[in-house]
PDB file of C-alpha atoms in Angstrom:
ATOM      1  CA  UNK A 221     112.346  87.662 126.914  1.00 74.00           C
ATOM      2  CA  UNK A 222     113.268  85.274 124.122  1.00 84.00           C
ATOM      3  CA  UNK A 223     112.106  84.283 120.664  1.00 90.00           C
ATOM      4  CA  UNK A 224     109.715  81.647 122.053  1.00 92.00           C
ATOM      5  CA  UNK A 225     107.725  84.382 123.833  1.00 93.00           C
ATOM      6  CA  UNK A 226     107.549  86.366 120.608  1.00 93.00           C
ATOM      7  CA  UNK A 227     106.447  83.295 118.651  1.00 95.00           C
ATOM      8  CA  UNK A 228     103.718  82.658 121.197  1.00 96.00           C
ATOM      9  CA  UNK A 229     102.465  86.231 120.747  1.00 96.00           C
ATOM     10  CA  UNK A 230     102.591  85.754 116.970  1.00 97.00           C
ATOM     11  CA  UNK A 231     100.509  82.590 117.288  1.00 97.00           C
ATOM     12  CA  UNK A 232      97.832  84.402 119.281  1.00 96.00           C
ATOM     13  CA  UNK A 233      97.805  87.210 116.710  1.00 96.00           C
ATOM     14  CA  UNK A 234      97.293  84.690 113.912  1.00 96.00           C
ATOM     15  CA  UNK A 235      94.241  83.391 115.801  1.00 94.00           C
ATOM     16  CA  UNK A 236      92.831  86.889 115.214  1.00 94.00           C
ATOM     17  CA  UNK A 237      93.460  86.336 111.485  1.00 94.00           C
ATOM     18  CA  UNK A 238      96.242  88.913 111.429  1.00 96.00           C
ATOM     19  CA  UNK A 239      99.295  88.490 109.213  1.00 96.00           C
ATOM     20  CA  UNK A 240     102.496  88.297 111.232  1.00 97.00           C
ATOM     21  CA  UNK A 241     106.146  88.416 110.193  1.00 97.00           C
ATOM     22  CA  UNK A 242     108.668  87.564 112.912  1.00 96.00           C
ATOM     23  CA  UNK A 243     112.100  89.207 112.889  1.00 94.00           C
ATOM     24  CA  UNK A 244     114.021  86.938 115.256  1.00 92.00           C
ATOM     25  CA  UNK A 245     117.251  88.924 115.177  1.00 91.00           C
ATOM     26  CA  UNK A 246     115.541  92.090 116.454  1.00 92.00           C
ATOM     27  CA  UNK A 247     112.804  90.402 118.564  1.00 91.00           C
ATOM     28  CA  UNK A 248     110.252  92.293 116.474  1.00 94.00           C
ATOM     29  CA  UNK A 249     106.886  91.497 114.898  1.00 96.00           C
ATOM     30  CA  UNK A 250     105.319  93.180 111.898  1.00 97.00           C
ATOM     31  CA  UNK A 251     101.544  92.730 112.220  1.00 97.00           C
ATOM     32  CA  UNK A 252      99.067  93.598 109.477  1.00 96.00           C
ATOM     33  CA  UNK A 253      95.310  93.459 109.068  1.00 94.00           C
ATOM     34  CA  UNK A 254      94.940  91.496 105.805  1.00 93.00           C
ATOM     35  CA  UNK A 255      91.702  93.314 104.953  1.00 92.00           C
ATOM     36  CA  UNK A 256      93.442  96.696 105.020  1.00 91.00           C
ATOM     37  CA  UNK A 257      97.213  96.665 104.641  1.00 89.00           C
ATOM     38  CA  UNK A 258      97.423 100.246 105.931  1.00 92.00           C
ATOM     39  CA  UNK A 259      96.433  98.909 109.344  1.00 93.00           C
ATOM     40  CA  UNK A 260      99.813  97.672 110.491  1.00 95.00           C
ATOM     41  CA  UNK A 261     101.895  97.772 113.655  1.00 95.00           C
ATOM     42  CA  UNK A 262     105.452  96.985 114.688  1.00 96.00           C
ATOM     43  CA  UNK A 263     105.717  95.189 118.028  1.00 96.00           C
ATOM     44  CA  UNK A 264     109.099  95.064 119.749  1.00 95.00           C
ATOM     45  CA  UNK A 265     110.196  93.059 122.776  1.00 91.00           C
ATOM     46  CA  UNK A 266     111.967  95.410 125.201  1.00 91.00           C
ATOM     47  CA  UNK A 267     113.183  93.805 128.434  1.00 90.00           C
ATOM     48  CA  UNK A 268     110.043  91.994 129.666  1.00 92.00           C
ATOM     49  CA  UNK A 269     107.545  94.233 127.814  1.00 95.00           C
ATOM     50  CA  UNK A 270     105.953  94.418 124.388  1.00 96.00           C
ATOM     51  CA  UNK A 271     105.815  97.911 122.905  1.00 96.00           C
ATOM     52  CA  UNK A 272     104.736  99.358 119.568  1.00 93.00           C
ATOM     53  CA  UNK A 273     107.075 101.097 117.169  1.00 89.00           C
ATOM     54  CA  UNK A 274     105.751 104.350 118.661  1.00 90.00           C
ATOM     55  CA  UNK A 275     106.773 103.208 122.174  1.00 91.00           C
ATOM     56  CA  UNK A 276     103.202 102.476 123.340  1.00 92.00           C
ATOM     57  CA  UNK A 277     103.303  99.671 125.899  1.00 95.00           C
ATOM     58  CA  UNK A 278     101.081  96.715 124.982  1.00 95.00           C
ATOM     59  CA  UNK A 279     101.809  94.414 127.925  1.00 95.00           C
ATOM     60  CA  UNK A 280     104.338  92.146 129.543  1.00 95.00           C
ATOM     61  CA  UNK A 281     105.858  88.725 129.087  1.00 93.00           C
ATOM     62  CA  UNK A 282     103.501  85.991 130.226  1.00 94.00           C
ATOM     63  CA  UNK A 283     100.411  87.886 129.057  1.00 95.00           C
ATOM     64  CA  UNK A 284     100.772  87.167 125.337  1.00 96.00           C
ATOM     65  CA  UNK A 285      97.092  86.343 124.803  1.00 96.00           C
ATOM     66  CA  UNK A 286      96.004  89.647 126.373  1.00 96.00           C
ATOM     67  CA  UNK A 287      98.645  91.520 124.362  1.00 96.00           C
ATOM     68  CA  UNK A 288      97.336  89.909 121.163  1.00 96.00           C
ATOM     69  CA  UNK A 289      93.803  91.006 122.044  1.00 94.00           C
ATOM     70  CA  UNK A 290      94.999  94.615 122.496  1.00 94.00           C
ATOM     71  CA  UNK A 291      96.914  94.599 119.231  1.00 95.00           C
ATOM     72  CA  UNK A 292      93.926  93.103 117.401  1.00 94.00           C
ATOM     73  CA  UNK A 293      91.700  95.898 118.694  1.00 92.00           C
ATOM     74  CA  UNK A 294      94.240  98.470 117.509  1.00 91.00           C
ATOM     75  CA  UNK A 295      94.185  96.888 114.063  1.00 92.00           C
ATOM     76  CA  UNK A 296      90.377  96.734 113.930  1.00 82.00           C
ATOM     77  CA  UNK A 297      89.773  92.995 114.018  1.00 74.00           C
ATOM     78  CA  UNK A 298      87.358  91.031 116.145  1.00 63.00           C
ATOM     79  CA  UNK A 299      87.621  88.053 118.439  1.00 64.00           C
ATOM     80  CA  UNK A 300      90.090  85.272 117.642  1.00 67.00           C
ATOM     81  CA  UNK A 301      89.088  82.308 115.543  1.00 60.00           C
ATOM     82  CA  UNK A 302      88.457  79.314 117.798  1.00 57.00           C
ATOM     83  CA  UNK A 303      89.592  75.931 116.570  1.00 54.00           C
ATOM     84  CA  UNK A 304      87.187  73.027 116.874  1.00 48.00           C
ATOM     85  CA  UNK A 305      89.923  71.187 118.784  1.00 50.00           C
ATOM     86  CA  UNK A 306      90.172  73.909 121.413  1.00 50.00           C
ATOM     87  CA  UNK A 307      88.331  73.044 124.639  1.00 48.00           C
TER      88      UNK A 307
END
């Protein structure tokens, strides 16, 4: 897994209107629900998997959109915002 995979996951999370901070050095994301800053999660890339700071497996490399959906549900947000340019 590399930083591009993590950035792709971050992009999908932002579509859910979540705030995301990328820590490239540690291959880690800090994800927060902007409506309630207590709803936050650390996501770490471990081998080919994404896991939370509590070692809960979210999914694997190549399934970033599905991982973002799972994280969004954990942080109590709805469906992603769809751009008008998206087919």
